[in-house]
Coordinates of C-alpha atoms (C1' of nucleotides) in Angstrom, one line a residue:
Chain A
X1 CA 174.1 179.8 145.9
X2 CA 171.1 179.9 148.2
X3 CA 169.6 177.8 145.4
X4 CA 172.0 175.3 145.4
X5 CA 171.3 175.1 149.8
X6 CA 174.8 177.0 150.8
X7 CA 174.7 178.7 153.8
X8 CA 178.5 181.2 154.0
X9 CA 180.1 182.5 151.2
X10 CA 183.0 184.0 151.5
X11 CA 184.5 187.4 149.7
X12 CA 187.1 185.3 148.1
X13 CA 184.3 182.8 146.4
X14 CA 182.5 186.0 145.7
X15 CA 185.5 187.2 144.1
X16 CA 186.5 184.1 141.9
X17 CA 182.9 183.8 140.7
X18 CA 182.9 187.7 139.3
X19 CA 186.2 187.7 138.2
X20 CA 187.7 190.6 140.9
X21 CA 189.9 191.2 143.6
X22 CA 188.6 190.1 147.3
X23 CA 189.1 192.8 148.9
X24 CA 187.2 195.0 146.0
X25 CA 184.2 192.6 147.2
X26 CA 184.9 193.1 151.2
X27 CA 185.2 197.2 150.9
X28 CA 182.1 197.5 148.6
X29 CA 179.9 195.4 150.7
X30 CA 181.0 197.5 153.8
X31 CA 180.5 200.5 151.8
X32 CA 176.7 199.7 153.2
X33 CA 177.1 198.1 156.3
X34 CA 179.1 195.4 158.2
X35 CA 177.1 192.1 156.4
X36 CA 179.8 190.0 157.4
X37 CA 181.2 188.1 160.4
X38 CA 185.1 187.3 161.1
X39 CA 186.3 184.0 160.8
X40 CA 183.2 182.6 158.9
X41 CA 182.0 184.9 155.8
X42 CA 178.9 186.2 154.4
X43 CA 175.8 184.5 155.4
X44 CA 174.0 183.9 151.8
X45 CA 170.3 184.2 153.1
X46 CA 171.2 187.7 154.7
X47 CA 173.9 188.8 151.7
X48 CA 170.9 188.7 149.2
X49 CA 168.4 189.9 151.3
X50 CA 171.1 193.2 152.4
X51 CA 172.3 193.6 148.7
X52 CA 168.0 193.4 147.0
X53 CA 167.5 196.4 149.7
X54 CA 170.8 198.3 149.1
X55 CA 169.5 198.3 145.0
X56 CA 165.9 198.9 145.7
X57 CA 165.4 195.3 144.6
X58 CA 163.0 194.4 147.1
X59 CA 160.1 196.1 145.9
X60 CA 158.2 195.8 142.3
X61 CA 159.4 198.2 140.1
X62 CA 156.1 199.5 137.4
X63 CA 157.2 200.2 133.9
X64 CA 156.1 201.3 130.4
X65 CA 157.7 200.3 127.1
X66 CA 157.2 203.2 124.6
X67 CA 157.9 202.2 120.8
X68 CA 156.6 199.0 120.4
X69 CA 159.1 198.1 117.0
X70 CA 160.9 194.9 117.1
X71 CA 162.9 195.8 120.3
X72 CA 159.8 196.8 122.4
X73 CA 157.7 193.9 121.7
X74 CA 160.7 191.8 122.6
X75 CA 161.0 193.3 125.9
X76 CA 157.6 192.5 126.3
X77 CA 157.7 189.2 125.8
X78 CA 161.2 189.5 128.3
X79 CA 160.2 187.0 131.0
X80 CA 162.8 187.4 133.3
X81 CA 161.9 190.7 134.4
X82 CA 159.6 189.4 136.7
X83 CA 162.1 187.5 138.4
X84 CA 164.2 190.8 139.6
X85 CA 160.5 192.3 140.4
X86 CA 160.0 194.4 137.5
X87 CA 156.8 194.7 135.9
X88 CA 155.7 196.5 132.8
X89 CA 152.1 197.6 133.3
X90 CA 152.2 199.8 130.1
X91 CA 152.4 199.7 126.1
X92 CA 153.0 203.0 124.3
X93 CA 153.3 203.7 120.7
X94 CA 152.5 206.5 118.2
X95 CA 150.4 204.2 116.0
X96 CA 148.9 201.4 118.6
X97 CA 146.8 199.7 115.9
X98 CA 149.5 198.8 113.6
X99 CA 151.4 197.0 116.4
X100 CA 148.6 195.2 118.1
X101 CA 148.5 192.4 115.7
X102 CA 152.5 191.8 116.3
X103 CA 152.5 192.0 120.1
X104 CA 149.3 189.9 120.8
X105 CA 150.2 187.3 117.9
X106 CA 153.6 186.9 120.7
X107 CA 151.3 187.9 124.1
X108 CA 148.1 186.6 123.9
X109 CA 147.6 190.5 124.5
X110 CA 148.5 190.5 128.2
X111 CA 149.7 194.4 128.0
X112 CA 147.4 196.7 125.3
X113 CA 149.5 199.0 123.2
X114 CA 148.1 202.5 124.3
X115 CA 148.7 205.4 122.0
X116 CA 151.6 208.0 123.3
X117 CA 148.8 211.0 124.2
X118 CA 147.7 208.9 127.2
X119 CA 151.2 208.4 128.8
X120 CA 150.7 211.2 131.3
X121 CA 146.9 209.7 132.5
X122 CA 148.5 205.9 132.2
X123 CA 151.3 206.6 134.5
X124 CA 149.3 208.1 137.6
X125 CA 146.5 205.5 137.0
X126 CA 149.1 202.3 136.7
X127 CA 151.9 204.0 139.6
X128 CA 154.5 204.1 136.4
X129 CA 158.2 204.6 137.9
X130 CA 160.5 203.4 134.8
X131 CA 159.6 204.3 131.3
X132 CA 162.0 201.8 128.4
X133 CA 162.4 203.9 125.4
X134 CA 162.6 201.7 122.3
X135 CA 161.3 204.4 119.4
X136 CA 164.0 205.6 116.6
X137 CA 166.7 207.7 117.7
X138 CA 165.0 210.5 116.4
X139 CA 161.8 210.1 118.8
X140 CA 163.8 209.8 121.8
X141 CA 164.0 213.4 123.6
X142 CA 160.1 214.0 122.7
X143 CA 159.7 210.6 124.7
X144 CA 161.8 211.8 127.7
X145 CA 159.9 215.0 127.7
X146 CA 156.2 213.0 128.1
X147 CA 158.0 211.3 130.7
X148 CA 159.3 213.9 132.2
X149 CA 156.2 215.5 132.0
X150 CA 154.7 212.9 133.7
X151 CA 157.0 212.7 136.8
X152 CA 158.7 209.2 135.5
X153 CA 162.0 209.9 136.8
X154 CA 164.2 207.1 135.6
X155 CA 164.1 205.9 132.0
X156 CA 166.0 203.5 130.5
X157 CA 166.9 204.6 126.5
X158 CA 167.5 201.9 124.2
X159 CA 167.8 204.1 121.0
X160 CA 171.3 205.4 119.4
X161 CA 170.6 208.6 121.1
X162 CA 171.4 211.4 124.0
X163 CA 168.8 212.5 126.1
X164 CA 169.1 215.9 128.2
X165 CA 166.6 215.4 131.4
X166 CA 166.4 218.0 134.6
X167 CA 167.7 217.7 137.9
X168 CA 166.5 214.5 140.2
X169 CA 165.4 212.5 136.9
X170 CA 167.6 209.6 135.9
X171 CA 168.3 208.7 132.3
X172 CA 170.6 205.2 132.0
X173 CA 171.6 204.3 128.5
X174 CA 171.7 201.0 126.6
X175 CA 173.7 201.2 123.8
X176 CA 174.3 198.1 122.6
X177 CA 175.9 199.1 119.3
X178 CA 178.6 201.2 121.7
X179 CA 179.4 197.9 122.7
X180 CA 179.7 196.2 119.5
X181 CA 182.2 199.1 118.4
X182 CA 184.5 198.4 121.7
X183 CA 184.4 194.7 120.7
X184 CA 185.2 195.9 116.7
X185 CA 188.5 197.9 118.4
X186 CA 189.5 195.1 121.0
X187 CA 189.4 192.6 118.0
X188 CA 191.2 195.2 115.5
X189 CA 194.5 195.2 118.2
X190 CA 194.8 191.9 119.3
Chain B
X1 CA 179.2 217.7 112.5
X2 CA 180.3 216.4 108.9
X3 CA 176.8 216.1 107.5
X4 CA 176.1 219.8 108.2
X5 CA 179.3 221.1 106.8
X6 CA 181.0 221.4 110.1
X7 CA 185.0 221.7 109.2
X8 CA 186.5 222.4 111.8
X9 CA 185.6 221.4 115.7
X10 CA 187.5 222.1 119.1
X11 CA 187.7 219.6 121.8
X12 CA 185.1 222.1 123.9
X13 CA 182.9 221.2 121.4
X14 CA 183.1 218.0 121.3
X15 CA 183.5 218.2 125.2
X16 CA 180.4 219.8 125.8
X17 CA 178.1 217.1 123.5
X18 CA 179.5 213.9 124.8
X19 CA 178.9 216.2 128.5
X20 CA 182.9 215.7 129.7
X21 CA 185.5 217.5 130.7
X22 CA 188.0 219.2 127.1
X23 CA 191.3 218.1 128.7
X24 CA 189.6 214.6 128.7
X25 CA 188.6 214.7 125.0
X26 CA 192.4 216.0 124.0
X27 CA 194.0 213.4 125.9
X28 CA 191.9 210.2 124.6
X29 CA 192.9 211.8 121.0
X30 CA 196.0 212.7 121.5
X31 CA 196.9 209.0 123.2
X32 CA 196.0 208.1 119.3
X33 CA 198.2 210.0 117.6
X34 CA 198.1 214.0 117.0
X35 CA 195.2 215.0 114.9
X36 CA 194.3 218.5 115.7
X37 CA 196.5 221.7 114.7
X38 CA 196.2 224.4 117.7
X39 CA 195.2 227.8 117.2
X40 CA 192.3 225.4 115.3
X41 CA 191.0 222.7 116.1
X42 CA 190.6 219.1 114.4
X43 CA 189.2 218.7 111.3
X44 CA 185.7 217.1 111.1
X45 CA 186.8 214.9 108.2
X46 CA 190.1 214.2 109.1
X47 CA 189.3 213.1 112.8
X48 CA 186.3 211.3 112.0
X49 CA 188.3 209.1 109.7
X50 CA 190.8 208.9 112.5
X51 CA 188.4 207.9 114.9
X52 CA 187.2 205.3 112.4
X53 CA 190.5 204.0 111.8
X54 CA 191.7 203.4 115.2
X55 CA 187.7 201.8 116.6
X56 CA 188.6 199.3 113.7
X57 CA 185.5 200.7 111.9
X58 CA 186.9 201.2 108.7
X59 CA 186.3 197.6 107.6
X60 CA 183.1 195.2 107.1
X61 CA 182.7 193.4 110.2
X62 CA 181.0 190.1 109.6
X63 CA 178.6 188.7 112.0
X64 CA 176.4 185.4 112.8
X65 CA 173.3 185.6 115.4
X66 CA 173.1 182.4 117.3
X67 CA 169.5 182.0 119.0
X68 CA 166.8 183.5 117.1
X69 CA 164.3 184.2 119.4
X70 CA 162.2 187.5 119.9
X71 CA 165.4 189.5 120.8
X72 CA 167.6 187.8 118.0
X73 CA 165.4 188.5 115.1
X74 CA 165.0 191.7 116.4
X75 CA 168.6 192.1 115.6
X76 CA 168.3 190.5 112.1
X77 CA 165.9 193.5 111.6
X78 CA 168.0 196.0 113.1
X79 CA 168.8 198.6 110.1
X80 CA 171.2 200.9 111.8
X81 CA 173.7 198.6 111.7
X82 CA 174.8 199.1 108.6
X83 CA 175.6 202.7 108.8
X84 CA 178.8 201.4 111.1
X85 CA 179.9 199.3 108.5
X86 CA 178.4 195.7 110.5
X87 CA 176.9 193.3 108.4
X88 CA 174.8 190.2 109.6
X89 CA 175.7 187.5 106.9
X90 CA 173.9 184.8 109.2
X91 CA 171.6 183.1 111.3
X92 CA 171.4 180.1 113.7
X93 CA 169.2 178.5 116.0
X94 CA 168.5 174.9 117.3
X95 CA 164.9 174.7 115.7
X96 CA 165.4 176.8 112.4
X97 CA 161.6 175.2 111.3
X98 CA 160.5 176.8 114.1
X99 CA 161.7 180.6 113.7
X100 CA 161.7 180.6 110.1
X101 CA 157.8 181.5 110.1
X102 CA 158.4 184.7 111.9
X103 CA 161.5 186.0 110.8
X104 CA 161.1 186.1 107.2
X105 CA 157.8 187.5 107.7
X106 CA 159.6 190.4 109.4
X107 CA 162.4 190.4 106.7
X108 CA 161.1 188.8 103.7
X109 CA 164.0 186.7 104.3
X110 CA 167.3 188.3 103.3
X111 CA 169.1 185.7 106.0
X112 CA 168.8 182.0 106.0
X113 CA 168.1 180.5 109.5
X114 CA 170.4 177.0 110.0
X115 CA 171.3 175.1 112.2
X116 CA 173.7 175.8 114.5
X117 CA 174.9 172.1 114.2
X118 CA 176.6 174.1 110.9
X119 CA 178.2 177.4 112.9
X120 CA 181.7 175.9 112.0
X121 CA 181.1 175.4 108.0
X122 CA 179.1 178.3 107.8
X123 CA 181.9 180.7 109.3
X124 CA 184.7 179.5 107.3
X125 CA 182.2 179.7 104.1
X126 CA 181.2 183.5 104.8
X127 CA 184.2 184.6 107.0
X128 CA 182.5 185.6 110.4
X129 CA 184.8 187.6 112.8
X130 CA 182.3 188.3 115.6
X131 CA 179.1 186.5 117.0
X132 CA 176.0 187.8 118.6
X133 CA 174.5 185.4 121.1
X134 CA 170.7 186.1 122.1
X135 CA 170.2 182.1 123.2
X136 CA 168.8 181.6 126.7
X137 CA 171.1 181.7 129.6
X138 CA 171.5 178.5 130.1
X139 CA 173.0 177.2 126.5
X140 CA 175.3 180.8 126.1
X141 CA 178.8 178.8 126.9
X142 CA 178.0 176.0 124.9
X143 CA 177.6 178.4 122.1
X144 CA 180.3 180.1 123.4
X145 CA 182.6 176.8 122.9
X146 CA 180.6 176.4 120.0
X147 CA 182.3 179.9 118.3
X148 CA 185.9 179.4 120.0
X149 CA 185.9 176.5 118.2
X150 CA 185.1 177.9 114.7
X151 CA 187.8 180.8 115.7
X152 CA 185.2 183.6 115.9
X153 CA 187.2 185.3 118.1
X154 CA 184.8 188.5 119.3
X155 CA 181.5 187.6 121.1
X156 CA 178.7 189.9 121.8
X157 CA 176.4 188.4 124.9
X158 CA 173.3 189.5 125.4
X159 CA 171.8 186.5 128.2
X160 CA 172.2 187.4 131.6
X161 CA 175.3 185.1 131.9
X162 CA 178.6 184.8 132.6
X163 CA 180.8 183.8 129.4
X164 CA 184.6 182.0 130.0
X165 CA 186.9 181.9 126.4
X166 CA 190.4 180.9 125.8
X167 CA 192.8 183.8 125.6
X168 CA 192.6 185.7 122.3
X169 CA 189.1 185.7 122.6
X170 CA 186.8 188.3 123.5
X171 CA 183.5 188.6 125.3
X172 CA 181.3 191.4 125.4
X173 CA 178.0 191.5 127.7
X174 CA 175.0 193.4 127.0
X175 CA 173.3 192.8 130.3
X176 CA 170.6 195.7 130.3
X177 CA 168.4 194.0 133.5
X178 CA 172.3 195.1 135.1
X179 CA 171.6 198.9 133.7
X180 CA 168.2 198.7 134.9
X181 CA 169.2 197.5 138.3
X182 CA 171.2 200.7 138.5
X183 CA 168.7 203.1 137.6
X184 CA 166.3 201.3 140.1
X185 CA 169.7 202.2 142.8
X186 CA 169.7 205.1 141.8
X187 CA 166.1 206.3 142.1
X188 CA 165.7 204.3 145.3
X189 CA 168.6 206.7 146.8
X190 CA 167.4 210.0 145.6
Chain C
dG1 C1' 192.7 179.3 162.5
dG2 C1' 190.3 181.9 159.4
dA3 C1' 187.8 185.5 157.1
dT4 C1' 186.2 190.2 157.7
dG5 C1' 187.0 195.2 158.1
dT6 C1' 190.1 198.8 157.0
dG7 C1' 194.2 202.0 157.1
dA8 C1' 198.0 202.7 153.9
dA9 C1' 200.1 202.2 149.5
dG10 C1' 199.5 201.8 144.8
dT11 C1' 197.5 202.5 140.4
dC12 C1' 194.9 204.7 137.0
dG13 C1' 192.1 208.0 134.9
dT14 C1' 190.7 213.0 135.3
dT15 C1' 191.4 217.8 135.6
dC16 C1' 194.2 221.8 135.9
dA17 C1' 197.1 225.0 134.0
dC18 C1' 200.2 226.5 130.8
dA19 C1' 203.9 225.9 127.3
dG20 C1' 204.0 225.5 122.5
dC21 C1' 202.2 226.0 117.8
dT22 C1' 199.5 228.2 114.1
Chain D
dA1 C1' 194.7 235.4 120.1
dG2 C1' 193.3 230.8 120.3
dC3 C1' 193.4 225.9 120.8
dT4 C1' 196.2 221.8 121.1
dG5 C1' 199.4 218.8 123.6
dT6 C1' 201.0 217.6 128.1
dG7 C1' 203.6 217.7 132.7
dA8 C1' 201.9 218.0 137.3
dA9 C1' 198.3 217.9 140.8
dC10 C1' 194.4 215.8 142.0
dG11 C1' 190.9 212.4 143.0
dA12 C1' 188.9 208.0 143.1
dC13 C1' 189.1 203.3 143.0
dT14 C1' 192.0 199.0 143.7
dT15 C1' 195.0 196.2 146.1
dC16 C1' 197.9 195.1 149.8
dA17 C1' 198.6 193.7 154.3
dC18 C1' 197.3 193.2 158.7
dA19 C1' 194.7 194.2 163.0
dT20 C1' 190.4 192.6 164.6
dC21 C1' 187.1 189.5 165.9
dC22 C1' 184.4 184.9 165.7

DNA sequence: GGATGTGAAGTCGTTCACAGCT
DNA sequence: AGCTGTGAACGACTTCACATCC
């Protein structure tokens, strides 16, 4: 919208274009403050500018991909990170020479794949916040330990797999296949 | 639980390694049907094949990739998929030429890239219940109106876009940038 | 007039607590 | 004795409906 020059939006606009009730839209963007003004709406310039801050968006978030398989040199080559100000700033893998020929082949080598010892030193060095796990399921919790080990407290697990962290870390899941499963059972009882 | 000889499991069990509450896990079962026998417990066997039976999971689902770029082949490639009984019996992209090069020297080949010009033949041909779009943003409703039109009735979307289908149609999003702006909330508001 | 902000009502899923089987 | 199945209490989010303010 601020792309397309409109000024006011209101919740009701908000609420036809993500497919929910109005007032769902007014009471959680008053959960964080009054953004709004009575009569007129949400000024757009101001709605995105208080909703980036309210999600942390409005500061570059450094990450590292470790398990550079298909899936991680994907994400690498994921350009619309840097739109939302992520960043990756890191490459791990357990055998860094036998992916280098995929990734820079893709990358013209803009990230080096590092092997997995030199997480902990990599992360202080490069600020690391966010660590993307894409190894095999079976890898997964020795990742999250490294991490953990190294103070990255949110991670981001793309394997078929649970992952037990301590208190004040953050561990979000992307199970895509969980998905696929709830779209198998939706289609099976139509 | 069945591949270590696990017979018999209670819904603490199972409660405590999907981390939620036991009345939970006994009430999302029991809204199925009643599998367990009290005093017991459900058996491992029988409520896995329960479980299979009502997620639709007991059959071959068929599915077609549209938009074979880094992310789409790395779903051709994607092994684990076969353990829950999915099965990718195609390929499409607007350049196949183009792709071909670097998917069957991932895969050797085992799935043709065409045309998506030939979605509608080609999901007739090899019956195709569910598509997996992995095509830029922009062209994911045209694809979209591309697949309602061959009946493929489930849709798995993995661009950051919103998808509208007729009713009797389903769309599922995989928008991971969405999970990672939620783990960047989150660790902003520690 | 018109759209936000917000108590109150409504709805849905979760958790408790125990009756009912084995 | 032990664990499921389940009514009842609880809690959290959603929606309604309108007072409030521009």
């Amino acid at each position: 919208m601020e792309e397309e020059g409109e000024k006011v939006v209101s919740s009701a606009q908000l609420a036809n274009e993500c497919i929910v009730n109005a007032a769902t839209v007014r009471k959680d963007l008053n959960y964080f403050g009054e953004f709004g003004t009575r009569g007129e709406g949400y000024d757009v310039k101001d709605l995105l500018y208080e909703i980036k801050r309210v999600l942390g968006l409005n500061k570059e978030w450094r990450i590292a991909v470790i398990g550079i398989g298909n899936l991680g040199s994907s994400l690498l080559a994921y350009k619309d990170f840097l739109k939302q100000n992520y960043r990756i700033v890191a490459a791990f893998d357990i055998d860094p020479p036998k992916v280098i020929g995929r990734v820079s082949e893709k990358l013209g080598k803009p990230v080096e794949v590092l092997h997995i010892s030199r997480i902990k030193e990599v992360v202080k060095e490069r600020k690391i916040q966010i660590g993307l796990i894409t190894t095999p399921a079976s890898e997964v919790q020795a990742v999250a330990n490294l991490l953990v080990e190294a103070k990255v407290r949110g991670i981001l697990n793309f394997a078929p797999a649970q992952i037990t962290v301590p208190k004040g870390y953050v561990v979000k899941d992307v199970f895509f296949t969980t998905i696929l499963d709830n779209l198998a059972y939706l289609l099976s009882n139509i």
